[in-house]
Coordinates of C-alpha atoms and ligand atoms in Angstrom, one line a residue:
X1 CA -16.6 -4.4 -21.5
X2 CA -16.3 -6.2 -18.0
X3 CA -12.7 -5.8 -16.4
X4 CA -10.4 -8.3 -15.7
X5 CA -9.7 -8.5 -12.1
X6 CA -7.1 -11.2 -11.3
X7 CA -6.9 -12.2 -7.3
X8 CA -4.1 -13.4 -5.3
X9 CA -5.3 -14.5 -1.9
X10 CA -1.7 -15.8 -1.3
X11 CA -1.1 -16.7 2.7
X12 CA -2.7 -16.7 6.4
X13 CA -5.2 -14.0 6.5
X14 CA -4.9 -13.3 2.8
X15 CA -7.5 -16.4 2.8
X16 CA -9.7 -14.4 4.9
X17 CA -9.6 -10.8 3.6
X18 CA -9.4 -11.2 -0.1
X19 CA -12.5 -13.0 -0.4
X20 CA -14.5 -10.5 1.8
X21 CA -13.5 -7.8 -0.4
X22 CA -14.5 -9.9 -3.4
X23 CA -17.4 -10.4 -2.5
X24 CA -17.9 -6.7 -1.7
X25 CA -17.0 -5.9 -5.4
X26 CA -19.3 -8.7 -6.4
X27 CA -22.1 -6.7 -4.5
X28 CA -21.2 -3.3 -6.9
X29 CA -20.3 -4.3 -9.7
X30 CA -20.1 -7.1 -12.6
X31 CA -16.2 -7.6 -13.2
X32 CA -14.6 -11.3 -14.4
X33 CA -12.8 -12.8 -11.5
X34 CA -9.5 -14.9 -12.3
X35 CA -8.0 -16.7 -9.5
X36 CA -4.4 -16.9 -9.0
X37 CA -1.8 -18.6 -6.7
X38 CA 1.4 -17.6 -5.0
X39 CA 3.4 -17.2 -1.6
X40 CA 4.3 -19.9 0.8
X41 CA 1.9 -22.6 0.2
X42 CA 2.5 -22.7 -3.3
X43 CA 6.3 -23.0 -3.3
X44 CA 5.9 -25.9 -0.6
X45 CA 3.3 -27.3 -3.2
X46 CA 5.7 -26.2 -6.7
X47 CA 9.2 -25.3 -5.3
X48 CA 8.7 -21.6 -6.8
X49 CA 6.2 -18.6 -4.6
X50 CA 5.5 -17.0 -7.7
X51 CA 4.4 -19.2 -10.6
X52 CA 5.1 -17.3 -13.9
X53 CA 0.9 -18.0 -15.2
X54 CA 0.3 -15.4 -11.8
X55 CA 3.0 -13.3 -12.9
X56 CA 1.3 -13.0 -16.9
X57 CA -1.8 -13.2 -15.3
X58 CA -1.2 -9.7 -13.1
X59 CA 0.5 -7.9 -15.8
X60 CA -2.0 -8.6 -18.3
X61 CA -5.1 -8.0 -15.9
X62 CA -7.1 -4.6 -15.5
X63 CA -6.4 -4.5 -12.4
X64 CA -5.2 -7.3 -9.3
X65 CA -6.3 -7.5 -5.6
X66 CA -3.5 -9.0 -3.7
X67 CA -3.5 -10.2 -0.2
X68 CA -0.6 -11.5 1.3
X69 CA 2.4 -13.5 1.3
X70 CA 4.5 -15.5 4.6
X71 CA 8.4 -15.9 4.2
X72 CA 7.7 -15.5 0.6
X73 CA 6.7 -12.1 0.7
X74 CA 9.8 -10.6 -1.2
X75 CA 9.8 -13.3 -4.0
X76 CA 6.1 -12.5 -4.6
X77 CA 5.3 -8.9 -4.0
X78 CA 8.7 -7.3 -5.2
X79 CA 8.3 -9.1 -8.9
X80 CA 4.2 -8.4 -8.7
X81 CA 5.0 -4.5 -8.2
X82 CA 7.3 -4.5 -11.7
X83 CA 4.2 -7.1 -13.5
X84 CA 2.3 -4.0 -13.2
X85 CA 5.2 -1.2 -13.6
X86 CA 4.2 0.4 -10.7
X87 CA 6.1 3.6 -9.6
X88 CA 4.2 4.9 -7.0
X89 CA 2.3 2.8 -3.5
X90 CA 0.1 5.3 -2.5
X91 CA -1.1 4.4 1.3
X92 CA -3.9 6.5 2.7
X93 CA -3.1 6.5 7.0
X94 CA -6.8 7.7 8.1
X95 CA -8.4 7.7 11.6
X96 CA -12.3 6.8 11.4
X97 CA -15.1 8.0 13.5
X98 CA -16.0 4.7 16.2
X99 CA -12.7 3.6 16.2
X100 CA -10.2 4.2 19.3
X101 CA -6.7 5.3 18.1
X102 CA -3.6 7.3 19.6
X103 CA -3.9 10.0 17.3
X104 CA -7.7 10.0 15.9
X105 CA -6.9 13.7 13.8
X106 CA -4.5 11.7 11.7
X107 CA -5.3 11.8 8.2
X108 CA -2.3 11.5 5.9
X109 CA -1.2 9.4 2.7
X110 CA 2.3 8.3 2.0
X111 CA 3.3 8.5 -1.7
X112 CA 6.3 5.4 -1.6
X113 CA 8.7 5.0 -4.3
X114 CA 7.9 1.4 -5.0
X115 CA 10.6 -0.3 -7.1
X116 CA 13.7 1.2 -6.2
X117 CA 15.7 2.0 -2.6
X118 CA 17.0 -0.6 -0.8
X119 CA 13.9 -3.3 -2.1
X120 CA 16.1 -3.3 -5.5
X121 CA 17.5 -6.9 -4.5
X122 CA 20.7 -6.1 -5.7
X123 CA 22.0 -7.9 -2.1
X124 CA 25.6 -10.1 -1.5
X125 CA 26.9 -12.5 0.9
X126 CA 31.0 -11.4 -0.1
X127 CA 32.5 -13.6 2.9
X128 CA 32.0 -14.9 6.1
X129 CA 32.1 -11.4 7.3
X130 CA 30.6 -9.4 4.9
X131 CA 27.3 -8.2 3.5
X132 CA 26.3 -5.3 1.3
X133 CA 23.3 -3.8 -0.1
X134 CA 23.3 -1.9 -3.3
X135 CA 20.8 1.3 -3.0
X136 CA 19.6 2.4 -6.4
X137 CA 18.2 5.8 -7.2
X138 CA 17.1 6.7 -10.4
X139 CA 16.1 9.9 -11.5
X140 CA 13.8 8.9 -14.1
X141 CA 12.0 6.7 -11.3
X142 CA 12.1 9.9 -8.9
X143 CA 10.8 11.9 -11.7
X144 CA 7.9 9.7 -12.1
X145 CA 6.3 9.9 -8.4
X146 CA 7.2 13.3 -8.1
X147 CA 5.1 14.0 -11.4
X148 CA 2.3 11.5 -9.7
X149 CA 2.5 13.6 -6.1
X150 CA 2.2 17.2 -7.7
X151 CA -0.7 15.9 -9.7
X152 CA -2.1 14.1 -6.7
X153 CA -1.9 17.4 -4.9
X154 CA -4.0 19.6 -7.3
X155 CA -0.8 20.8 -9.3
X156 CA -0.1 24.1 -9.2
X157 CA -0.5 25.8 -6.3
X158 CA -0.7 22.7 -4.2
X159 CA 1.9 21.0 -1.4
X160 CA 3.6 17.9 -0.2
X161 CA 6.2 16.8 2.5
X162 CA 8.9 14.9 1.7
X163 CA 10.9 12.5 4.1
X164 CA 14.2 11.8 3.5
X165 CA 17.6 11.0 4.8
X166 CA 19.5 13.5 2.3
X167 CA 21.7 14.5 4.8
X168 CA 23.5 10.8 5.8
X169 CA 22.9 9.1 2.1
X170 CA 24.2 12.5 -0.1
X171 CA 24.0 10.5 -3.4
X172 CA 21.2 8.5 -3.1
X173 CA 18.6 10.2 -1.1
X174 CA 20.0 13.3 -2.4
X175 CA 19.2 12.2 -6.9
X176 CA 15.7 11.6 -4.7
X177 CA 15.0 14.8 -3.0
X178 CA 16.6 17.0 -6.0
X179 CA 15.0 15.5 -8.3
X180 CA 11.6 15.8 -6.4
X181 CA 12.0 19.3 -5.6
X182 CA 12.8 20.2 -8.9
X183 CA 10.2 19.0 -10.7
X184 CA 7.4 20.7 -8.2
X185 CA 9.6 23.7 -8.5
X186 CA 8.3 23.2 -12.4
X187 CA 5.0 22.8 -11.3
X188 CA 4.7 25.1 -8.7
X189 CA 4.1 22.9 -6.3
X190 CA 5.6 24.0 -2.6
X191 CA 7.3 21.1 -1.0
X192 CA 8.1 20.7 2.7
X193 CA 12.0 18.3 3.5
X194 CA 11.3 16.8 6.6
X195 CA 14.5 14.1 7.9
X196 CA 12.5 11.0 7.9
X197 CA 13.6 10.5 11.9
X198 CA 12.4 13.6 12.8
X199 CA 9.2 12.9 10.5
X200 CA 8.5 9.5 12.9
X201 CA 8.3 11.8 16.1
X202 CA 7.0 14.4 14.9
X203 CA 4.1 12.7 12.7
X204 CA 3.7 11.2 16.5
X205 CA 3.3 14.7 18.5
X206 CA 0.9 16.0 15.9
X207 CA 0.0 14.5 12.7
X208 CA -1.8 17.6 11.3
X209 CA 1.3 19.2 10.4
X210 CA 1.6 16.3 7.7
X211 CA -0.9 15.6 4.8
X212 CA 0.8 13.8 1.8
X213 CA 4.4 12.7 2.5
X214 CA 6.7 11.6 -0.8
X215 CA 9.6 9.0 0.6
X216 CA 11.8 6.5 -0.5
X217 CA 11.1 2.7 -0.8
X218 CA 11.6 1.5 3.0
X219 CA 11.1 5.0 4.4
X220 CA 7.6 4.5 3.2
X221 CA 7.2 1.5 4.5
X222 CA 8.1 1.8 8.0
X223 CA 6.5 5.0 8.5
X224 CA 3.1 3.5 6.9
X225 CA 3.1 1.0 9.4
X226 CA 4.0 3.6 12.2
X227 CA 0.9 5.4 11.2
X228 CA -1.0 2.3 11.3
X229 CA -0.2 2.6 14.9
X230 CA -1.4 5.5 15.1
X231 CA -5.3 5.1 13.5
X232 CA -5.8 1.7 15.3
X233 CA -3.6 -1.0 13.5
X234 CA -2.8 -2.4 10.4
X235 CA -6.2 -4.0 10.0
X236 CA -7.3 0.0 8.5
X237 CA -4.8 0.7 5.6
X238 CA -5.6 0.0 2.6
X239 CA -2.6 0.8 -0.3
X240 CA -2.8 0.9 -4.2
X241 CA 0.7 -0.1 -6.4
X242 CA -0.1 2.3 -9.7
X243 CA 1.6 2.0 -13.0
X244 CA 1.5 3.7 -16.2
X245 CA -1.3 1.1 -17.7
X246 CA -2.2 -1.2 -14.8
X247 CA -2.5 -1.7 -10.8
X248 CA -2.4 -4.1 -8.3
X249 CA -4.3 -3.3 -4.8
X250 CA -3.5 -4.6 -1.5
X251 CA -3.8 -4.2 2.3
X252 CA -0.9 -3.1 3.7
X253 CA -0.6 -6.1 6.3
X254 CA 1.0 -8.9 6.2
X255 CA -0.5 -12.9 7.0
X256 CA -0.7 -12.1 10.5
X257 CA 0.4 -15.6 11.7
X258 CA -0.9 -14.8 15.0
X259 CA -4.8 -15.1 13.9
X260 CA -4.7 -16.9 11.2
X261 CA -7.2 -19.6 10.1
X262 CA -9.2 -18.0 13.3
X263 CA -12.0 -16.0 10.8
X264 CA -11.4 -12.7 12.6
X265 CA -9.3 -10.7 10.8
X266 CA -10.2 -7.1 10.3
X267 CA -11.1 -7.1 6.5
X268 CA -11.4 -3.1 6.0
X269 CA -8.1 -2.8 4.8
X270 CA -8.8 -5.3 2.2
X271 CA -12.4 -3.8 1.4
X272 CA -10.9 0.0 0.9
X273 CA -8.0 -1.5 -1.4
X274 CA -11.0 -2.7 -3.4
X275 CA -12.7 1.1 -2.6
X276 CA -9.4 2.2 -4.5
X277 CA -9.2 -0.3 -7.2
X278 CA -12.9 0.6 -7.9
X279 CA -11.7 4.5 -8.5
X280 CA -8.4 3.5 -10.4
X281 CA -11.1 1.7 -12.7
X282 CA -13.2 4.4 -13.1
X283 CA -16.4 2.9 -10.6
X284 CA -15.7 6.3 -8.7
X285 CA -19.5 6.6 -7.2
X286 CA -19.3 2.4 -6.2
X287 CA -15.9 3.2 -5.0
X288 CA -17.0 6.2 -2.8
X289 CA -19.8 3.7 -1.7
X290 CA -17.8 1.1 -0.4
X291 CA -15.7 3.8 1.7
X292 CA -18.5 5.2 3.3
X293 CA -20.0 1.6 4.3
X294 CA -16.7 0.6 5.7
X295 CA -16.6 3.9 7.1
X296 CA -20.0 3.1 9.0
X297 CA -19.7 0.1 9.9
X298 CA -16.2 1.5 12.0
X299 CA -18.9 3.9 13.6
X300 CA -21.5 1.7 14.0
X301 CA -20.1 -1.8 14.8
X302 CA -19.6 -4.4 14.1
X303 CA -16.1 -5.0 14.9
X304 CA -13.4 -7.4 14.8
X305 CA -11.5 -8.0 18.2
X306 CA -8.3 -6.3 16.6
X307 CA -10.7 -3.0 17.2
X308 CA -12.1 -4.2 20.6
X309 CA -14.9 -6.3 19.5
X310 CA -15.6 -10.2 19.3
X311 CA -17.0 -9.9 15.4
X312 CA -16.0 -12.4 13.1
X313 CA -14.2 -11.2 9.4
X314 CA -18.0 -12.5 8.4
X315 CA -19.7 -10.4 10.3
X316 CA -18.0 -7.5 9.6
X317 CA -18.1 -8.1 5.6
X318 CA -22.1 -8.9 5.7
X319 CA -22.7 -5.7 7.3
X320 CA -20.8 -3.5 5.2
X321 CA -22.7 -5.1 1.8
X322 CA -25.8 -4.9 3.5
X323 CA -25.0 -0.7 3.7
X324 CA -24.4 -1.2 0.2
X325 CA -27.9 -2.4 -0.7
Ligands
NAI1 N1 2.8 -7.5 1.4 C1 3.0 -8.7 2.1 O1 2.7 -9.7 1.5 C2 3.5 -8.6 3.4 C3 3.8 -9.8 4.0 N2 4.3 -9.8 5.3 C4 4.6 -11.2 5.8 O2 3.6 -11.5 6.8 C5 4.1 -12.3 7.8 C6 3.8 -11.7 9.2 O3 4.4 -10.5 9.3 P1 4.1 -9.5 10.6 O4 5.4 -8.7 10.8 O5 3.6 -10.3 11.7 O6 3.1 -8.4 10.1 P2 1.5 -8.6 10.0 O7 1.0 -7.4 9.3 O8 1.1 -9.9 9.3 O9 0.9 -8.6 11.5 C7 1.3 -7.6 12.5 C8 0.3 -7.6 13.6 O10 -0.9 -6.9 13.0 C9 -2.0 -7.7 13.1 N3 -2.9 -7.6 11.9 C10 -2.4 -7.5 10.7 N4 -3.4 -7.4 9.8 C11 -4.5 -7.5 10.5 C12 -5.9 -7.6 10.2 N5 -6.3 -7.5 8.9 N6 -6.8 -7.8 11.2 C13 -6.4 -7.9 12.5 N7 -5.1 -7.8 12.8 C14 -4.2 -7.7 11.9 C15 -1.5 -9.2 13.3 O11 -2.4 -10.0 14.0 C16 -0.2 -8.9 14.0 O12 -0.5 -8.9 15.4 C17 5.6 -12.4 7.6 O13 5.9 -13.6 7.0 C18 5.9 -11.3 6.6 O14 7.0 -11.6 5.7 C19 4.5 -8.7 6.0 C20 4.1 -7.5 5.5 C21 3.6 -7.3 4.1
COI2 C1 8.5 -7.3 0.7 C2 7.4 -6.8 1.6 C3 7.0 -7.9 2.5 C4 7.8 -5.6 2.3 C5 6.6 -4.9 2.7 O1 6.2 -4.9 3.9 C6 6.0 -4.0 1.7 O2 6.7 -3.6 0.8 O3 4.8 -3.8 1.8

C-alpha cells in the first residue's frame, strides 16, 4: 500500500522548507503526495485560512507535513491539531556536532499537551475593559500524554520531568500534574515537578539535569522555543502532533518574515519532521537515515547563514539526499 501524505506548505518560509523535505522523502521512499492549501495567502485569495477540503484532506491522510502559517497561524494549526486528534506535540531540543550553540550538551524533548491550556480558544472581549481567557484542563486529556510520556520513557522503571505552574493555577495546572503523577505512579514511572519558571533558568545553567519534560499547552511552547535558543535557533527543531490513528509533522518555526522569499532558510527542521513522520509510519531504518544525513551535513557543511554560512535552503537539501544515496 503506498501512504497518503498530504502537504501544507502554508506561508513565507513554509514555501521553502516543505518542499526540501519532500523531496527528501521522495529520495527514500514511494508515498502519494496530496497538495493542500491554507494560512494567510489563501484567506486573502478565499476569505477563510483553512479551507474545509485541507481540513478532510489532513484528517483522512496517513500522515501530513505542515509548514507554516503568518497571522493565520491559530485559525490553521489549532483546528489541524484536532483533524488529527492529537494529544501529545512531542519536540525533540537537540544540540548537533558542527553547529555553534549556548548550550551544545543540550539534548531534551518536550512532551506538550497539544489541545488544551490556554490554546482552547474559549477567549472574550466582555467590555471595553475587560478580557478573559478560559483555561481548560481535562483529565482524560492529561491521562492521555501521561500514558504517551511513561510509554515514551521505557515504562516501568523509567523517568520524566514535569513543568508546571501547580502552585499559582491550583485547579488547572494542579487536574494536570495529579493526574500525571498518578498515572506514572501506576506505571512506575518516577517523575520529577519542576515550576516551569525555575525550569527556564535552570534548563539554561545546565540542561543535563533535564531529559523528557511533560508540560502544559503554552508552557511547552515557550520553553521549546527557549531551547531552540539554546541548540542554535529554531531552524533545528523538528516536532510531531500524534494522535490515536493519525499525525501531522511540522517544524517548530514560524514564516520567518524576516527571510522569506530569500531561498535561505535552514530546512533541517523541516527534513527531521519528515525523519519523524518516516518513524511514526513505520520507515524506521529511512527515518534513522535521514537524521543521520541532516546530522552530517550540520558537521560537515553546508550551512545556511542562520548557522553562520552563506548556503542556500538548496544547497543544504541537495547535500543531505546526496548522503542518502
Ligand atoms: N506553527 C506555525 O504556523 C507558527 C506560525 N508562526 C507565525 O510566523 C510568523 C512569524 O513569527 P516569528 O515570531 O517571527 O517566529 P519565526 O519562527 O517565524 O521566526 C523567528 C526567528 O527565527 C528565524 N527562523 C525561523 N525559522 C528559521 C529557519 N528555518 N531558518 C532560518 N531562520 C529561521 C527567523 O528568521 C526569525 O528571525 C507570525 O505570523 C506567527 O504567527 C509562529 C510560530 C509557529
Ligand atoms: C498557534 C501557534 C502559532 C502557536 C505556536 O507557536 C505553536 O503552537 O506551535
Amino acid at each position: 500500500m503506498t501512504e497518503q501524505i498530504v502537504v501544507v506548505e502554508g506561508d513565507g518560509i513554509g514555501a521553502e522548507v516543505v518542499p526540501a523535505a519532500v523531496d527528501v522523502l521522495k529520495a527514500v521512499g514511494d508515498f502519494e503526495f496530496v497538495e493542500a492549501d491554507a494560512g494567510d495567502a489563501v484567506k486573502a485569495e478565499t476569505g477563510e485560512a483553512l479551507p474545509q477540503e485541507t481540513y478532510d484532506a489532513v484528517a483522512d491522510a496517513d500522515a501530513t507535513l505542515f509548514g507554516a502559517a503568518g497571522e493565520t497561524a491559530a485559525d490553521v494549526i489549532l483546528p489541524l491539531r484536532e483533524a488529527v486528534d492529537s494529544f501529545v506535540n512531542v519536540r525533540p531540543a537537540k544540540a548537533y556536532p558542527g553547529v555553534d550553540a549556548l548550550r551544545p550538551e543540550t539534548d531534551l524533548v518536550f512532551l506538550r499537551e497539544n489541545t488544551e491550556g490556554v490554546y482552547s480558544g474559549h477567549e472574550d472581549r466582555l467590555s471595553d475593559d475587560l478580557s478573559t481567557l478560559t483555561r481548560v484542563v481535562t483529565t482524560s486529556a492529561s491521562e492521555q500524554l501521561a500514558e504517551y510520556a511513561c510509554d515514551f520513557v521505557g515504562g516501568e522503571g523509567g523517568s520524566f520531568q514535569i513543568a508546571h505552574k501547580a502552585n499559582v493555577m491550583r485547579e488547572t495546572d494542579g487536574r494536570f500534574r495529579d493526574t500525571i503523577v498518578s498515572v506514572a505512579d501506576k506505571r512506575g514511572v518516577e517523575v520529577e515537578e519542576v515550576l516551569m519558571d525555575a525550569f527556564a533558568t535552570r534548563v539554561c545553567l545546565d540542561p543535563t539535569q533535564f531529559d523528557t519534560i511533560v508540560c502544559p499547552n503554552l508552557a511547552g511552547d515557550v520553553l521549546s522555543d527557549l531551547a531552540a535558543g539554546l541548540v542554535g535557533g529554531l531552524g533545528l527543531l523538528p516536532s510531531a502532533n500524534i494522535g490515536p490513528d493519525n499525525a501531522l509533522f511540522e517544524p517548530v518555526h514560524g514564516t520567518a518574515p524576516d527571510i522569506a522569499g530569500e531561498g535561505i532558510a535552514n530546512p533541517s527542521a523541516t527534513i527531521l519532521s519528515a525523519a519523524m513522520l518516516l518513524e511514526h509510519l513505520g520507515y524506521d531504518d529511512e527515518g534513522a537515515a535521514v537524521r543521520e544525513a541532516v546530522e552530517s551535513t550540520l558537521a560537515e557543511g553546508p550551512c545556511t547563514p542562520d548557522l553562520g554560512g552563506d548556503a542556500a535552503t538548496e544547497d543544504v537539501t541537495k547535500a543531505i539526499i546526496n548522503k542518502l544515496d
